[in-house]
Amino acid sequence: MFDLTGKNALITGASGGIGGEIARALHGAGATVALSGTREEPLRALADELGERVHVLPCNLSDAEAVEGLPRRAVEAMGSVDILVNNAGITRDNLFMRMSDEDWNAVIDVNLNATFRLCRGVLRGMMKARWGRIVNITSVVGTTGNPGQGNYCAAKAGVTGMSKALAHEVASRGITVNCVAPGFIATAMTDKLNDEQKARINERIPAGRMGNPEEIAAAVLYLASPEAAYVTGATLHVNGGMDMV
Amino acid sequence: MSDIAERVKKIVVEHLGVDEAKVTESASFIDDLGADSLDTVELVMAFEEEFGIEIPDDAAETIQTVGDAVKYISEAV
């Protein structure tokens, strides 16, 4: 099931825990992958692990020009971009009353504006091919809100709305646009929490545990597959029941 | 009919799947040939490739009919 042989995928934030796992899943299903991220070293390490059918395309997503150029570089490396996974994201948490314009703009820039530009950049090729998959990684907090994350919640909710608008526009061309909204996922970041903090988080999750990156990657793999052709404008919530929408 | 007009006509027929006889110079892509707004974007993309030109967005908006396209392309190539 889920054969991506011959498909070319561009994944942003592939240097992170979730992005790396998404790249592994798509690659494992036969896709050629272009790994993008700010830090080149972890991208290289992942590329070495995956072996063949891998390209490393470092890119600073807060640099608008670099973002514009990324789809073109991916096409040069792979021949096309059939699957785009916008996974990269940053946080600059602060209470609303203390949030600076810089922190607001930085998060909107990377999480929303770069996602917009990358979607726009891959559309031409997908329209011509009459096939394309765009999967945007959002977050449970884009629907529930979260104190201290006004900027992040705005960006993620923005991506959700944007994805629906785009899904409308390109559905007749065989292109689907969907979101995957993770809840709490165990990554290097959550490893730093102490047992008490973890227990408090788990209490809020009906499944009683945090998710793992593989569970996000599996959702992305499905939405990227030919089997998901009739799913568009949707958000697949992967959150252990933390928020049932 | 000029060479450019014939190539434009061929692209329109292929892309919109319409009868060749309907693709007259005064035919509007949207009103007469059943194109939606995304079709017009794709037609412009196809013209750009066929003729090796760049059609900027503000110019693309003025191309409403087959004749508009032929006129613009004739001046641009």
mmCIF file of N, CA and C in Angstrom, chain A residues 78 123 168 192 202:
data_model
loop_
_atom_site.group_PDB
_atom_site.id
_atom_site.type_symbol
_atom_site.label_atom_id
_atom_site.label_comp_id
_atom_site.label_asym_id
_atom_site.label_seq_id
_atom_site.Cartn_x
_atom_site.Cartn_y
_atom_site.Cartn_z
ATOM 1 N N MET A 78 15.528 17.169 -8.822
ATOM 2 C CA MET A 78 14.725 15.941 -8.953
ATOM 3 C C MET A 78 13.959 15.833 -10.262
ATOM 4 N N LEU A 123 3.046 25.069 -7.747
ATOM 5 C CA LEU A 123 1.754 24.856 -8.419
ATOM 6 C C LEU A 123 1.860 24.668 -9.926
ATOM 7 N N HIS A 168 -9.680 24.441 -2.997
ATOM 8 C CA HIS A 168 -10.780 24.781 -3.898
ATOM 9 C C HIS A 168 -10.272 25.056 -5.304
ATOM 10 N N LYS A 192 13.026 16.993 27.354
ATOM 11 C CA LYS A 192 13.574 17.846 28.414
ATOM 12 C C LYS A 192 12.603 18.041 29.574
ATOM 13 N N ASN A 202 0.007 14.341 29.824
ATOM 14 C CA ASN A 202 -0.677 13.087 29.463
ATOM 15 C C ASN A 202 -2.098 13.006 30.013
#
